[in-house]
């Protein structure tokens, strides 16, 4: 789960990381009022969307008066901000963050991520801040500083000092850098984050170290332990299909293809998508219904997949271990009887109670295409989609 910049800054500030003074606004009038509250003679207005690259896309503006802030916000609110991370559909702007401008001496990149190779929290830093880490890695790989945290003892002060030295931090500011690094790590650890990124972390002309921008991503599976973090979720920034799936306890990722997938198990779902592509098709989604594939859960999955108007065939691929094929078959039949399904449905079942499951499908009287292997299921799904597409084309030509 992602959160907004201002929310990430509030969390980091609670762990001792210094951030510039700022305030949230939901309208141009409120933004201008916030600037007068903050005081000063220069402010930065930032669109709050879950995406990087806001500055290049026009989502970050420097303003010299409250009148300019009002005019800037009128052009931001209700607009779709399109960046290299959002795709062409963009993200809607419904709130902005007004922040006092600070005198920047230098910029630093700082990130905390989970390194699955070392199974440790890795600190990634660079003296070349203000750029995406991918760009830094490509253009100036030697500027990147990496260190891992030993989970038994946590981040140590000597590690923080070493990072500060490698980044060329003024010795007089070393202790402030140590406090910043420790604060970011504690926020990462305490709230089960998967990423904390401060870019840029700036050194100001009056010798402060401030988090000028911040991103945090959290492990969805650990949110039950942190209700205060769950409350920060902004569904307006999410794919509505993925949001609906999360509300129903399903793991869903929308893709650009036309063959919907309903699978149990993340590994099997990945294999199913690969096999569909191998057969000449394009998967429309990743959907893992998990271990408890009850009839009700399968029916929910069907409704979710069919909510994507680009889906022109559905492939159900179940390998039952914890699950039971007869449960899944009952769910497929229930879904097809309750939900209007106008696309071909291909079902492949294997594992526990597979004979019972196949019998339920066969006796349902529904137009279900059955398969025994994954490759056969993928080929039949692609064939059914192509046949359906060909028939629709003929109908359009005839009319």
XYZ file of C-alpha atoms in Angstrom:
399
model
C 0.000 0.000 0.000
C 1.303 3.446 -0.963
C 0.622 6.691 0.872
C 0.930 10.365 -0.031
C 4.002 12.519 0.466
C 2.489 14.556 3.291
C 1.480 11.375 5.125
C 4.968 9.905 4.782
C 6.458 13.141 6.109
C 4.168 13.081 9.137
C 5.316 9.542 9.925
C 9.009 10.333 9.438
C 8.720 13.495 11.524
C 7.307 11.422 14.390
C 10.556 9.419 14.301
C 12.803 12.478 14.450
C 13.346 13.207 10.756
C 13.265 16.954 10.051
C 10.818 18.095 7.351
C 9.941 21.580 6.052
C 6.773 23.178 7.456
C 3.765 22.472 5.257
C -0.011 22.084 5.208
C -2.610 20.184 3.204
C -5.290 21.829 1.055
C -8.358 20.565 -0.790
C -9.166 23.716 -2.794
C -7.378 26.730 -4.312
C -8.814 29.006 -1.610
C -7.609 26.721 1.158
C -4.167 26.444 -0.432
C -3.777 30.248 -0.482
C -4.923 30.406 3.140
C -2.426 27.694 4.104
C 0.397 29.729 2.576
C -0.583 32.779 4.642
C -0.671 30.571 7.736
C 2.809 29.220 7.033
C 4.232 32.684 6.454
C 7.250 33.549 4.328
C 7.453 34.908 0.803
C 7.935 31.773 -1.292
C 6.125 28.442 -1.318
C 6.049 25.150 -3.195
C 2.697 23.651 -4.230
C 2.814 19.875 -4.714
C 0.090 17.697 -6.227
C -0.525 14.710 -3.966
C -0.636 11.638 -6.205
C 0.857 8.164 -5.878
C 3.507 8.577 -8.555
C 7.027 9.829 -9.060
C 8.116 12.352 -11.647
C 5.577 14.970 -10.511
C 7.913 17.899 -11.132
C 8.557 17.036 -14.780
C 4.807 16.533 -15.323
C 3.877 19.943 -13.909
C 2.662 18.696 -10.544
C 5.146 20.742 -8.469
C 5.138 24.542 -8.750
C 7.070 27.281 -6.961
C 4.904 30.318 -6.147
C 5.781 33.805 -4.883
C 2.355 34.971 -3.717
C -0.952 33.628 -2.458
C -2.568 34.907 -5.675
C -0.139 32.799 -7.704
C -0.857 29.808 -5.463
C -4.601 30.200 -6.090
C -4.077 30.381 -9.853
C -1.699 27.387 -9.821
C -4.115 25.247 -7.819
C -6.990 26.077 -10.155
C -4.944 24.413 -12.870
C -4.145 21.390 -10.720
C -7.361 20.381 -8.970
C -9.438 17.877 -10.928
C -6.683 17.386 -13.482
C -5.138 14.018 -14.366
C -1.400 14.133 -13.757
C 0.423 11.922 -16.263
C 3.972 10.879 -15.359
C 6.273 8.083 -16.490
C 4.951 6.019 -13.559
C 1.205 6.535 -14.035
C 0.838 5.494 -17.652
C -1.315 7.460 -20.094
C -4.398 7.263 -17.852
C -2.712 9.427 -15.177
C -3.714 10.011 -11.545
C -6.374 12.442 -10.374
C -5.350 15.453 -8.268
C -7.742 15.983 -5.358
C -5.408 17.490 -2.759
C -2.213 19.548 -2.728
C 0.517 20.115 -0.173
C 1.730 23.674 0.370
C 5.247 23.892 1.749
C 7.556 26.747 2.607
C 10.476 27.011 0.184
C 13.913 26.289 1.678
C 17.410 27.404 0.581
C 18.957 24.239 -0.882
C 22.739 23.799 -0.812
C 22.866 20.201 -2.038
C 20.575 17.241 -2.700
C 20.979 13.599 -1.637
C 19.099 10.427 -2.519
C 18.190 8.122 0.389
C 16.221 4.886 0.265
C 15.466 1.902 2.496
C 14.266 -1.244 0.715
C 13.988 -4.981 1.331
C 16.826 -6.798 -0.395
C 15.547 -10.308 -1.047
C 18.983 -11.618 -2.004
C 20.599 -10.837 1.349
C 17.261 -11.052 3.219
C 18.107 -7.768 4.884
C 16.982 -4.172 4.881
C 19.273 -2.366 2.459
C 20.148 1.308 2.619
C 20.754 2.904 -0.774
C 22.103 6.436 -0.866
C 23.695 8.751 -3.384
C 25.186 12.225 -3.378
C 23.269 12.761 -6.645
C 19.810 13.513 -5.271
C 16.766 14.799 -7.102
C 17.018 12.050 -9.735
C 15.282 8.676 -9.960
C 17.481 5.925 -8.538
C 17.329 4.126 -11.900
C 18.808 7.197 -13.600
C 21.486 7.546 -10.932
C 22.406 3.875 -11.299
C 22.701 4.228 -15.077
C 24.455 7.603 -15.232
C 26.594 7.638 -12.086
C 26.824 4.123 -10.634
C 29.933 5.000 -8.610
C 27.977 7.580 -6.608
C 25.701 4.929 -5.035
C 26.389 3.902 -1.435
C 24.902 0.623 -0.189
C 24.787 -0.958 3.249
C 22.650 -3.654 4.857
C 21.164 -3.802 8.339
C 21.795 -6.842 10.528
C 18.319 -7.709 11.876
C 19.649 -9.034 15.183
C 21.035 -5.637 16.223
C 19.356 -3.136 13.894
C 20.945 -0.094 12.288
C 24.011 1.014 14.207
C 25.230 4.589 14.605
C 28.655 3.728 13.189
C 26.971 2.572 9.965
C 25.134 5.884 9.758
C 28.380 7.791 10.241
C 30.076 5.733 7.528
C 27.248 6.531 5.111
C 27.471 10.223 6.023
C 31.225 10.225 5.359
C 30.803 8.479 2.004
C 28.181 11.046 0.983
C 30.522 13.891 1.866
C 28.337 15.312 4.627
C 29.936 18.180 6.559
C 31.329 16.748 9.831
C 29.325 19.345 11.745
C 26.130 17.787 10.312
C 27.081 14.157 10.844
C 24.976 13.727 13.969
C 21.937 15.175 12.213
C 22.482 12.714 9.365
C 22.710 9.883 11.900
C 19.380 10.985 13.401
C 17.786 11.119 9.942
C 18.993 7.652 8.986
C 17.917 6.166 12.296
C 14.503 7.815 12.060
C 13.895 6.436 8.564
C 14.969 2.960 9.638
C 12.785 2.972 12.743
C 9.755 4.070 10.683
C 10.525 1.309 8.175
C 10.801 -1.337 10.890
C 7.962 -0.271 13.187
C 5.324 -0.070 10.462
C 6.364 -3.068 8.314
C 7.269 -0.902 5.346
C 8.723 -2.347 2.166
C 10.188 0.980 1.035
C 11.083 4.342 2.515
C 12.453 6.831 -0.003
C 13.558 10.399 0.650
C 14.415 12.110 -2.611
C 15.730 14.631 -2.271
C 17.141 14.773 1.222
C 18.599 18.275 1.247
C 21.267 20.174 3.107
C 20.071 23.760 3.477
C 21.962 27.011 3.550
C 21.295 27.331 7.289
C 22.845 23.898 8.008
C 19.747 21.766 8.318
C 19.079 18.327 6.847
C 15.491 18.118 5.617
C 13.380 15.472 3.901
C 12.102 17.558 0.984
C 10.101 14.686 -0.505
C 9.174 11.285 0.904
C 7.519 8.037 -0.194
C 6.531 5.030 1.860
C 5.134 1.673 0.792
C 3.791 -0.891 3.254
C 3.359 -4.653 3.269
C -0.360 -5.292 2.684
C -0.136 -8.532 4.642
C 0.966 -6.669 7.781
C -1.626 -3.878 7.727
C -3.804 -5.693 10.269
C -1.117 -4.834 12.804
C -1.185 -1.146 11.932
C -4.753 0.173 11.668
C -3.437 3.733 11.779
C -1.563 3.045 8.536
C -4.544 1.330 6.902
C -6.548 4.517 7.454
C -4.120 6.423 5.213
C -5.175 4.470 2.130
C -6.455 6.645 -0.722
C -8.605 4.559 -3.079
C -8.838 7.407 -5.589
C -5.190 6.701 -6.442
C -5.685 2.964 -7.006
C -6.869 0.905 -9.954
C -10.581 0.444 -9.123
C -10.349 -3.248 -10.031
C -7.471 -3.781 -7.606
C -9.277 -1.796 -4.936
C -12.410 -3.938 -5.275
C -10.284 -7.092 -5.120
C -8.492 -5.974 -1.962
C -11.832 -5.238 -0.290
C -12.891 -8.815 -1.063
C -9.668 -10.462 0.096
C -8.417 -11.269 -3.413
C -4.990 -10.586 -4.915
C -5.534 -8.841 -8.248
C -3.349 -6.907 -10.663
C -4.897 -5.482 -13.821
C -3.040 -5.968 -17.115
C -3.615 -4.896 -20.727
C -4.661 -8.206 -22.304
C -8.040 -9.800 -23.015
C -7.957 -13.260 -21.391
C -9.046 -13.114 -17.762
C -7.339 -15.470 -15.312
C -8.744 -17.037 -12.141
C -6.030 -19.093 -10.467
C -5.128 -20.329 -6.982
C -1.559 -19.602 -5.974
C 0.753 -16.803 -7.095
C 3.277 -19.133 -8.754
C 0.577 -20.950 -10.707
C -0.926 -17.597 -11.717
C 2.434 -16.468 -13.122
C 2.821 -19.778 -14.965
C -0.719 -19.414 -16.342
C 0.002 -15.932 -17.699
C 3.256 -17.137 -19.289
C 1.450 -20.076 -20.925
C -1.273 -17.807 -22.303
C 1.402 -15.649 -23.933
C 3.142 -18.768 -25.237
C -0.153 -19.827 -26.830
C -0.440 -16.449 -28.563
C -2.753 -14.590 -26.188
C -2.440 -11.753 -23.677
C -3.545 -12.082 -20.016
C -5.948 -9.410 -18.775
C -5.073 -9.807 -15.118
C -3.233 -11.581 -12.352
C -5.794 -13.013 -9.912
C -4.941 -15.329 -7.041
C -8.044 -16.548 -5.195
C -5.874 -18.106 -2.487
C -6.258 -21.289 -0.507
C -9.884 -20.991 0.555
C -11.509 -21.292 -2.863
C -15.098 -21.640 -1.668
C -17.955 -21.354 -4.206
C -18.690 -17.836 -2.925
C -15.063 -16.794 -3.360
C -14.909 -18.145 -6.909
C -18.132 -16.302 -7.755
C -16.600 -13.057 -6.431
C -13.560 -13.667 -8.618
C -15.764 -14.061 -11.701
C -17.567 -10.803 -10.998
C -14.249 -9.031 -10.541
C -12.724 -10.350 -13.771
C -15.887 -9.530 -15.734
C -15.822 -5.944 -14.443
C -12.928 -5.445 -16.884
C -14.663 -4.705 -20.202
C -11.601 -5.777 -22.194
C -11.931 -9.415 -21.055
C -13.041 -11.610 -23.978
C -12.395 -15.057 -22.459
C -11.869 -16.428 -18.945
C -9.411 -19.174 -18.017
C -9.920 -20.871 -14.640
C -6.823 -22.865 -13.642
C -6.986 -24.651 -10.285
C -4.488 -27.086 -8.810
C -6.230 -28.294 -5.668
C -4.241 -29.218 -2.605
C -5.716 -27.223 0.241
C -8.555 -26.408 -2.149
C -11.005 -28.950 -3.501
C -11.903 -29.191 -7.172
C -15.560 -29.833 -6.389
C -15.727 -26.550 -4.428
C -14.196 -24.691 -7.339
C -16.524 -26.361 -9.823
C -19.522 -25.398 -7.674
C -18.222 -21.829 -7.613
C -17.841 -21.734 -11.393
C -21.360 -23.084 -11.903
C -22.788 -20.695 -9.301
C -21.036 -17.733 -10.894
C -22.195 -18.600 -14.396
C -25.788 -18.910 -13.199
C -25.761 -15.729 -11.136
C -23.626 -13.485 -13.337
C -24.288 -12.813 -16.983
C -21.190 -14.185 -18.704
C -21.027 -13.396 -22.417
C -17.491 -14.683 -23.002
C -16.075 -18.221 -23.349
C -15.104 -19.896 -20.048
C -12.305 -22.464 -20.009
C -11.748 -24.530 -16.851
C -8.792 -26.730 -15.989
C -8.954 -28.647 -12.708
C -6.327 -30.900 -11.130
C -5.718 -32.326 -7.670
C -8.057 -33.066 -4.778
C -11.535 -34.310 -5.789
C -10.857 -33.629 -9.468
C -13.281 -36.343 -10.624
C -16.121 -34.824 -8.577
C -15.275 -31.399 -9.924
C -15.298 -32.552 -13.538
C -18.639 -34.295 -12.964
C -20.194 -31.090 -11.572
C -19.036 -29.144 -14.625
C -20.244 -31.804 -17.051
C -23.678 -32.082 -15.441
C -24.242 -28.339 -15.146
C -25.518 -28.003 -18.702
C -23.475 -24.804 -19.068
C -21.201 -24.054 -22.066
C -17.963 -24.626 -20.145
C -14.864 -25.606 -22.131
C -12.865 -28.154 -20.120
C -9.149 -28.949 -20.322
C -6.822 -31.380 -18.556
C -3.431 -29.660 -18.882
C -2.349 -26.040 -18.558
C -1.080 -25.849 -22.137
C -4.333 -27.298 -23.446
C -6.321 -24.817 -21.355
C -4.266 -21.859 -22.626
C -4.596 -22.960 -26.255
C -8.348 -23.432 -25.893
C -8.682 -20.029 -24.216
C -6.761 -18.319 -27.018
C -8.689 -20.295 -29.641
C -12.050 -19.441 -28.048
C -11.115 -15.763 -27.852
C -9.958 -15.661 -31.476
C -13.105 -17.493 -32.634
C -15.314 -15.132 -30.629
C -13.426 -12.146 -32.020
C -13.806 -13.464 -35.570
C -17.552 -13.953 -35.112
C -17.975 -10.431 -33.717
C -16.044 -9.037 -36.672
C -18.341 -10.866 -39.100
C -21.400 -9.498 -37.296
C -20.059 -5.942 -37.510
C -19.305 -6.371 -41.226
C -22.769 -7.772 -41.845
C -24.450 -4.829 -40.149
